[in-house]
PDB file of C-alpha atoms in Angstrom:
ATOM      1  CA  MET U   1    -160.303 -14.108 -92.347  1.00  0.00           C
ATOM      2  CA  ILE U   2    -163.748 -14.404 -90.762  1.00  0.00           C
ATOM      3  CA  ILE U   3    -163.745 -16.152 -87.382  1.00  0.00           C
ATOM      4  CA  ALA U   4    -167.197 -17.253 -86.233  1.00  0.00           C
ATOM      5  CA  ILE U   5    -167.758 -17.597 -82.493  1.00  0.00           C
ATOM      6  CA  THR U   6    -170.885 -19.544 -81.624  1.00  0.00           C
ATOM      7  CA  GLY U   7    -172.432 -21.576 -78.836  1.00  0.00           C
ATOM      8  CA  ARG U   8    -175.555 -22.059 -76.772  1.00  0.00           C
ATOM      9  CA  ILE U   9    -177.107 -19.355 -74.617  1.00  0.00           C
ATOM     10  CA  GLY U  10    -175.166 -18.761 -71.398  1.00  0.00           C
ATOM     11  CA  SER U  11    -171.939 -20.262 -72.758  1.00  0.00           C
ATOM     12  CA  GLY U  12    -170.072 -16.951 -72.621  1.00  0.00           C
ATOM     13  CA  LYS U  13    -169.740 -16.184 -76.349  1.00  0.00           C
ATOM     14  CA  SER U  14    -169.606 -12.427 -75.818  1.00  0.00           C
ATOM     15  CA  THR U  15    -166.756 -12.654 -73.306  1.00  0.00           C
ATOM     16  CA  VAL U  16    -164.779 -14.943 -75.602  1.00  0.00           C
ATOM     17  CA  SER U  17    -165.477 -12.718 -78.622  1.00  0.00           C
ATOM     18  CA  LYS U  18    -164.216  -9.622 -76.805  1.00  0.00           C
ATOM     19  CA  GLU U  19    -161.020 -11.397 -75.810  1.00  0.00           C
ATOM     20  CA  PHE U  20    -160.285 -12.570 -79.346  1.00  0.00           C
ATOM     21  CA  SER U  21    -161.111  -9.097 -80.647  1.00  0.00           C
ATOM     22  CA  SER U  22    -158.548  -7.618 -78.271  1.00  0.00           C
ATOM     23  CA  ARG U  23    -155.841 -10.205 -78.966  1.00  0.00           C
ATOM     24  CA  LEU U  24    -156.234 -10.177 -82.767  1.00  0.00           C
ATOM     25  CA  GLN U  25    -157.162  -6.480 -83.080  1.00  0.00           C
ATOM     26  CA  ALA U  26    -160.282  -7.636 -84.898  1.00  0.00           C
ATOM     27  CA  PRO U  27    -163.645  -5.853 -85.085  1.00  0.00           C
ATOM     28  CA  ILE U  28    -166.731  -7.748 -83.908  1.00  0.00           C
ATOM     29  CA  VAL U  29    -169.891  -8.197 -85.946  1.00  0.00           C
ATOM     30  CA  ASP U  30    -172.483  -9.166 -83.331  1.00  0.00           C
ATOM     31  CA  ALA U  31    -175.551 -10.970 -84.728  1.00  0.00           C
ATOM     32  CA  ASP U  32    -177.432 -10.745 -81.403  1.00  0.00           C
ATOM     33  CA  LYS U  33    -176.835  -7.010 -81.225  1.00  0.00           C
ATOM     34  CA  ILE U  34    -178.060  -6.618 -84.791  1.00  0.00           C
ATOM     35  CA  ALA U  35    -181.215  -8.630 -84.013  1.00  0.00           C
ATOM     36  CA  LYS U  36    -181.956  -6.349 -81.061  1.00  0.00           C
ATOM     37  CA  GLU U  37    -181.319  -3.195 -83.108  1.00  0.00           C
ATOM     38  CA  ILE U  38    -183.719  -4.140 -85.901  1.00  0.00           C
ATOM     39  CA  THR U  39    -186.490  -5.000 -83.410  1.00  0.00           C
ATOM     40  CA  SER U  40    -186.006  -1.952 -81.167  1.00  0.00           C
ATOM     41  CA  PHE U  41    -187.700   1.453 -81.541  1.00  0.00           C
ATOM     42  CA  GLY U  42    -187.274   2.604 -85.140  1.00  0.00           C
ATOM     43  CA  GLY U  43    -185.768  -0.733 -86.150  1.00  0.00           C
ATOM     44  CA  ASP U  44    -186.058  -1.956 -89.737  1.00  0.00           C
ATOM     45  CA  ALA U  45    -188.028  -5.096 -88.816  1.00  0.00           C
ATOM     46  CA  VAL U  46    -190.642  -3.569 -86.493  1.00  0.00           C
ATOM     47  CA  ASP U  47    -193.232  -3.012 -89.228  1.00  0.00           C
ATOM     48  CA  ALA U  48    -192.737  -6.540 -90.582  1.00  0.00           C
ATOM     49  CA  ILE U  49    -193.269  -7.988 -87.091  1.00  0.00           C
ATOM     50  CA  SER U  50    -196.464  -5.958 -86.717  1.00  0.00           C
ATOM     51  CA  ILE U  51    -197.765  -7.286 -90.045  1.00  0.00           C
ATOM     52  CA  LYS U  52    -196.900 -10.933 -89.270  1.00  0.00           C
ATOM     53  CA  PHE U  53    -197.868 -11.086 -85.589  1.00  0.00           C
ATOM     54  CA  GLY U  54    -200.188  -8.132 -85.056  1.00  0.00           C
ATOM     55  CA  ASP U  55    -199.914  -4.768 -83.299  1.00  0.00           C
ATOM     56  CA  SER U  56    -200.215  -6.430 -79.875  1.00  0.00           C
ATOM     57  CA  PHE U  57    -196.610  -7.614 -80.244  1.00  0.00           C
ATOM     58  CA  ILE U  58    -195.375  -4.042 -80.597  1.00  0.00           C
ATOM     59  CA  LYS U  59    -194.831  -2.007 -77.425  1.00  0.00           C
ATOM     60  CA  ASP U  60    -193.637   1.616 -77.442  1.00  0.00           C
ATOM     61  CA  GLY U  61    -192.552   1.294 -81.064  1.00  0.00           C
ATOM     62  CA  ALA U  62    -190.492  -1.859 -80.526  1.00  0.00           C
ATOM     63  CA  MET U  63    -191.079  -5.599 -80.448  1.00  0.00           C
ATOM     64  CA  ASP U  64    -192.498  -6.706 -77.097  1.00  0.00           C
ATOM     65  CA  ARG U  65    -189.682  -9.126 -76.241  1.00  0.00           C
ATOM     66  CA  GLU U  66    -191.326 -10.766 -73.245  1.00  0.00           C
ATOM     67  CA  LYS U  67    -194.571 -11.429 -75.090  1.00  0.00           C
ATOM     68  CA  MET U  68    -192.737 -12.700 -78.156  1.00  0.00           C
ATOM     69  CA  ARG U  69    -190.504 -14.905 -75.994  1.00  0.00           C
ATOM     70  CA  ASN U  70    -193.517 -16.519 -74.361  1.00  0.00           C
ATOM     71  CA  LEU U  71    -195.080 -17.165 -77.756  1.00  0.00           C
ATOM     72  CA  VAL U  72    -192.110 -18.683 -79.574  1.00  0.00           C
ATOM     73  CA  PHE U  73    -191.101 -20.949 -76.685  1.00  0.00           C
ATOM     74  CA  SER U  74    -194.596 -22.440 -76.551  1.00  0.00           C
ATOM     75  CA  ASN U  75    -195.282 -22.472 -80.280  1.00  0.00           C
ATOM     76  CA  PRO U  76    -192.571 -23.881 -82.617  1.00  0.00           C
ATOM     77  CA  SER U  77    -194.311 -22.603 -85.753  1.00  0.00           C
ATOM     78  CA  ALA U  78    -194.273 -19.062 -84.340  1.00  0.00           C
ATOM     79  CA  LYS U  79    -190.534 -19.414 -83.738  1.00  0.00           C
ATOM     80  CA  VAL U  80    -190.020 -20.433 -87.362  1.00  0.00           C
ATOM     81  CA  MET U  81    -192.151 -17.505 -88.555  1.00  0.00           C
ATOM     82  CA  LEU U  82    -190.221 -15.013 -86.404  1.00  0.00           C
ATOM     83  CA  GLU U  83    -186.862 -16.286 -87.649  1.00  0.00           C
ATOM     84  CA  ALA U  84    -188.078 -16.101 -91.265  1.00  0.00           C
ATOM     85  CA  THR U  85    -189.331 -12.547 -90.688  1.00  0.00           C
ATOM     86  CA  LEU U  86    -186.053 -11.322 -89.207  1.00  0.00           C
ATOM     87  CA  LYS U  87    -183.660 -13.294 -91.431  1.00  0.00           C
ATOM     88  CA  PRO U  88    -183.420 -10.914 -94.435  1.00  0.00           C
ATOM     89  CA  TYR U  89    -182.880  -7.870 -92.198  1.00  0.00           C
ATOM     90  CA  ILE U  90    -180.210  -9.628 -90.142  1.00  0.00           C
ATOM     91  CA  LYS U  91    -178.513 -10.994 -93.261  1.00  0.00           C
ATOM     92  CA  ASN U  92    -178.303  -7.582 -94.916  1.00  0.00           C
ATOM     93  CA  LYS U  93    -176.897  -5.941 -91.795  1.00  0.00           C
ATOM     94  CA  ILE U  94    -174.330  -8.677 -91.128  1.00  0.00           C
ATOM     95  CA  THR U  95    -173.182  -8.568 -94.760  1.00  0.00           C
ATOM     96  CA  GLN U  96    -172.823  -4.797 -94.610  1.00  0.00           C
ATOM     97  CA  GLU U  97    -170.817  -4.858 -91.367  1.00  0.00           C
ATOM     98  CA  LEU U  98    -168.602  -7.740 -92.532  1.00  0.00           C
ATOM     99  CA  ASN U  99    -167.750  -5.895 -95.741  1.00  0.00           C
ATOM    100  CA  GLU U 100    -166.842  -2.769 -93.803  1.00  0.00           C
ATOM    101  CA  ALA U 101    -164.754  -4.721 -91.276  1.00  0.00           C
ATOM    102  CA  ASN U 102    -162.955  -6.790 -93.932  1.00  0.00           C
ATOM    103  CA  SER U 103    -161.585  -3.634 -95.518  1.00  0.00           C
ATOM    104  CA  LYS U 104    -159.982  -2.544 -92.237  1.00  0.00           C
ATOM    105  CA  SER U 105    -158.615  -5.668 -90.564  1.00  0.00           C
ATOM    106  CA  LYS U 106    -156.899  -9.008 -91.254  1.00  0.00           C
ATOM    107  CA  TYR U 107    -159.380 -10.738 -88.948  1.00  0.00           C
ATOM    108  CA  VAL U 108    -163.080 -10.227 -88.271  1.00  0.00           C
ATOM    109  CA  ILE U 109    -165.039 -11.803 -85.413  1.00  0.00           C
ATOM    110  CA  LEU U 110    -168.596 -12.889 -86.243  1.00  0.00           C
ATOM    111  CA  ASP U 111    -170.401 -13.443 -82.922  1.00  0.00           C
ATOM    112  CA  ILE U 112    -173.352 -15.563 -84.054  1.00  0.00           C
ATOM    113  CA  PRO U 113    -175.400 -17.891 -81.820  1.00  0.00           C
ATOM    114  CA  LEU U 114    -177.489 -19.571 -84.542  1.00  0.00           C
ATOM    115  CA  LEU U 115    -174.689 -20.886 -86.762  1.00  0.00           C
ATOM    116  CA  VAL U 116    -175.749 -24.561 -86.799  1.00  0.00           C
ATOM    117  CA  GLY U 117    -177.553 -25.174 -90.094  1.00  0.00           C
ATOM    118  CA  SER U 118    -177.064 -21.557 -91.166  1.00  0.00           C
ATOM    119  CA  GLU U 119    -175.887 -20.349 -94.569  1.00  0.00           C
ATOM    120  CA  TRP U 120    -173.171 -18.383 -92.737  1.00  0.00           C
ATOM    121  CA  LEU U 121    -171.381 -21.640 -91.961  1.00  0.00           C
ATOM    122  CA  LYS U 122    -170.158 -21.764 -95.569  1.00  0.00           C
ATOM    123  CA  LYS U 123    -169.023 -18.141 -95.508  1.00  0.00           C
ATOM    124  CA  VAL U 124    -166.701 -18.194 -92.499  1.00  0.00           C
ATOM    125  CA  ASP U 125    -163.117 -19.452 -92.352  1.00  0.00           C
ATOM    126  CA  PHE U 126    -162.865 -20.735 -88.783  1.00  0.00           C
ATOM    127  CA  VAL U 127    -165.506 -21.756 -86.235  1.00  0.00           C
ATOM    128  CA  ILE U 128    -165.048 -21.562 -82.472  1.00  0.00           C
ATOM    129  CA  THR U 129    -167.767 -23.249 -80.440  1.00  0.00           C
ATOM    130  CA  VAL U 130    -167.901 -22.002 -76.855  1.00  0.00           C
ATOM    131  CA  ASP U 131    -169.119 -24.865 -74.693  1.00  0.00           C
ATOM    132  CA  VAL U 132    -170.195 -25.331 -71.069  1.00  0.00           C
ATOM    133  CA  THR U 133    -172.340 -27.895 -69.265  1.00  0.00           C
ATOM    134  CA  GLU U 134    -176.099 -27.361 -69.186  1.00  0.00           C
ATOM    135  CA  SER U 135    -176.046 -26.775 -65.426  1.00  0.00           C
ATOM    136  CA  ILE U 136    -173.536 -23.942 -65.888  1.00  0.00           C
ATOM    137  CA  GLN U 137    -175.712 -22.518 -68.668  1.00  0.00           C
ATOM    138  CA  GLN U 138    -178.724 -22.479 -66.367  1.00  0.00           C
ATOM    139  CA  GLU U 139    -176.911 -20.775 -63.500  1.00  0.00           C
ATOM    140  CA  ARG U 140    -175.311 -18.119 -65.712  1.00  0.00           C
ATOM    141  CA  ILE U 141    -178.587 -17.242 -67.445  1.00  0.00           C
ATOM    142  CA  HIS U 142    -180.452 -17.111 -64.137  1.00  0.00           C
ATOM    143  CA  LYS U 143    -177.804 -14.861 -62.589  1.00  0.00           C
ATOM    144  CA  ARG U 144    -177.588 -12.590 -65.647  1.00  0.00           C
ATOM    145  CA  ASN U 145    -181.250 -12.266 -66.636  1.00  0.00           C
ATOM    146  CA  GLY U 146    -183.220 -13.409 -63.604  1.00  0.00           C
ATOM    147  CA  HIS U 147    -185.361 -15.769 -65.695  1.00  0.00           C
ATOM    148  CA  SER U 148    -187.103 -18.686 -63.994  1.00  0.00           C
ATOM    149  CA  TYR U 149    -185.535 -22.102 -64.536  1.00  0.00           C
ATOM    150  CA  ASP U 150    -188.626 -23.173 -66.459  1.00  0.00           C
ATOM    151  CA  THR U 151    -188.130 -20.292 -68.905  1.00  0.00           C
ATOM    152  CA  ILE U 152    -184.406 -21.015 -69.106  1.00  0.00           C
ATOM    153  CA  ASN U 153    -185.019 -24.669 -69.972  1.00  0.00           C
ATOM    154  CA  LYS U 154    -187.438 -23.656 -72.730  1.00  0.00           C
ATOM    155  CA  MET U 155    -184.813 -21.269 -74.137  1.00  0.00           C
ATOM    156  CA  MET U 156    -182.152 -23.980 -74.067  1.00  0.00           C
ATOM    157  CA  ASN U 157    -184.425 -26.612 -75.615  1.00  0.00           C
ATOM    158  CA  ALA U 158    -185.192 -24.246 -78.487  1.00  0.00           C
ATOM    159  CA  GLN U 159    -181.516 -24.292 -79.532  1.00  0.00           C
ATOM    160  CA  PRO U 160    -179.454 -27.025 -81.210  1.00  0.00           C
ATOM    161  CA  SER U 161    -177.750 -29.486 -78.861  1.00  0.00           C
ATOM    162  CA  ARG U 162    -174.223 -29.148 -77.490  1.00  0.00           C
ATOM    163  CA  ASN U 163    -173.093 -31.954 -79.818  1.00  0.00           C
ATOM    164  CA  GLN U 164    -174.503 -30.175 -82.864  1.00  0.00           C
ATOM    165  CA  TYR U 165    -172.501 -27.086 -81.962  1.00  0.00           C
ATOM    166  CA  LYS U 166    -169.354 -29.154 -81.423  1.00  0.00           C
ATOM    167  CA  GLU U 167    -169.721 -30.909 -84.784  1.00  0.00           C
ATOM    168  CA  ILE U 168    -169.323 -27.654 -86.743  1.00  0.00           C
ATOM    169  CA  ALA U 169    -166.319 -26.428 -84.737  1.00  0.00           C
ATOM    170  CA  ASN U 170    -162.698 -26.055 -85.775  1.00  0.00           C
ATOM    171  CA  TYR U 171    -162.035 -25.504 -82.080  1.00  0.00           C
ATOM    172  CA  VAL U 172    -164.212 -26.323 -79.061  1.00  0.00           C
ATOM    173  CA  PHE U 173    -163.569 -23.701 -76.397  1.00  0.00           C
ATOM    174  CA  ASP U 174    -164.362 -25.142 -72.951  1.00  0.00           C
ATOM    175  CA  ASN U 175    -165.503 -22.078 -71.021  1.00  0.00           C
ATOM    176  CA  SER U 176    -166.493 -23.898 -67.834  1.00  0.00           C
ATOM    177  CA  THR U 177    -163.671 -22.527 -65.681  1.00  0.00           C
ATOM    178  CA  TYR U 178    -161.779 -19.247 -65.596  1.00  0.00           C
ATOM    179  CA  GLU U 179    -158.525 -21.091 -64.897  1.00  0.00           C
ATOM    180  CA  SER U 180    -158.376 -22.602 -68.404  1.00  0.00           C
ATOM    181  CA  PHE U 181    -159.639 -19.493 -70.219  1.00  0.00           C
ATOM    182  CA  ASP U 182    -156.272 -18.014 -71.209  1.00  0.00           C
ATOM    183  CA  SER U 183    -154.873 -21.404 -72.201  1.00  0.00           C
ATOM    184  CA  HIS U 184    -157.757 -21.960 -74.630  1.00  0.00           C
ATOM    185  CA  ILE U 185    -157.306 -18.472 -76.087  1.00  0.00           C
ATOM    186  CA  LEU U 186    -153.617 -19.084 -76.847  1.00  0.00           C
ATOM    187  CA  LYS U 187    -154.189 -22.583 -78.295  1.00  0.00           C
ATOM    188  CA  CYS U 188    -157.003 -21.336 -80.501  1.00  0.00           C
ATOM    189  CA  ILE U 189    -155.055 -18.323 -81.775  1.00  0.00           C
ATOM    190  CA  ASN U 190    -152.167 -20.612 -82.744  1.00  0.00           C
ATOM    191  CA  LYS U 191    -154.594 -22.810 -84.687  1.00  0.00           C
ATOM    192  CA  ILE U 192    -156.154 -19.788 -86.409  1.00  0.00           C
ATOM    193  CA  GLN U 193    -152.764 -18.411 -87.436  1.00  0.00           C
ATOM    194  CA  GLU U 194    -151.687 -21.814 -88.713  1.00  0.00           C
ATOM    195  CA  MET U 195    -154.833 -22.062 -90.826  1.00  0.00           C
ATOM    196  CA  LYS U 196    -154.242 -18.549 -92.166  1.00  0.00           C
ATOM    197  CA  LYS U 197    -150.755 -19.574 -93.330  1.00  0.00           C
ATOM    198  CA  TRP U 198    -152.190 -22.550 -95.206  1.00  0.00           C
ATOM    199  CA  LYS U 199    -154.870 -20.384 -96.805  1.00  0.00           C
ATOM    200  CA  LEU U 200    -152.211 -17.963 -98.044  1.00  0.00           C
ATOM    201  CA  LEU U 201    -150.078 -20.845 -99.337  1.00  0.00           C
ATOM    202  CA  PHE U 202    -152.990 -22.320-101.304  1.00  0.00           C
ATOM    203  CA  TYR U 203    -153.883 -18.870-102.629  1.00  0.00           C
ATOM    204  CA  TYR U 204    -150.393 -18.194-103.990  1.00  0.00           C
ATOM    205  CA  THR U 205    -150.003 -21.760-105.293  1.00  0.00           C
ATOM    206  CA  ASP U 206    -153.276 -21.475-107.215  1.00  0.00           C
ATOM    207  CA  SER U 207    -152.215 -18.090-108.602  1.00  0.00           C
ATOM    208  CA  ILE U 208    -148.926 -19.510-109.837  1.00  0.00           C
ATOM    209  CA  CYS U 209    -150.743 -22.435-111.476  1.00  0.00           C
ATOM    210  CA  ILE U 210    -153.163 -20.075-113.195  1.00  0.00           C
ATOM    211  CA  VAL U 211    -150.299 -17.908-114.522  1.00  0.00           C
TER     212      VAL U 211
END
């Protein structure tokens, strides 16, 4: 059973993913981590980035993240081109890691920020959207990365809206306060396990009908 955990930047997806991984004994396939790996020194996508954007966007054998960030947040077409360039590399790596994880565990966590409108939405069994207010997003990103609020707002505006993330969710995980964190974990796990029971029931019912 593939559980997708998604949400806007600064919502706390990684923290939530780690907690579900621990509770369900499920490996994590981290799309953000994969994207960083393929654009780092020796990464599979570095040459493709150089061809599409030029050598000036490569620094010390890796994608110059700051320069690329400044470009894509000021130029929507560049953002589209970057996503198209990275997509096949990310897809191949996610598929590979999911296949490996599926053979070892009943549950797999797919930590994926860009799930809205993605082909992965049809390939997962349960979607958890981690949600916080925009003001909390801003403060968490500023504290974590030290970005200016202008840069943070550009990053947030480049993503789908909170409502778009909520619309694809089987469970909306309000991560605004630490006090409600454990309660949301338990409620969500119960819902996941209930869905798993129904999936097994439909599977065996279909098998009996086929026989």
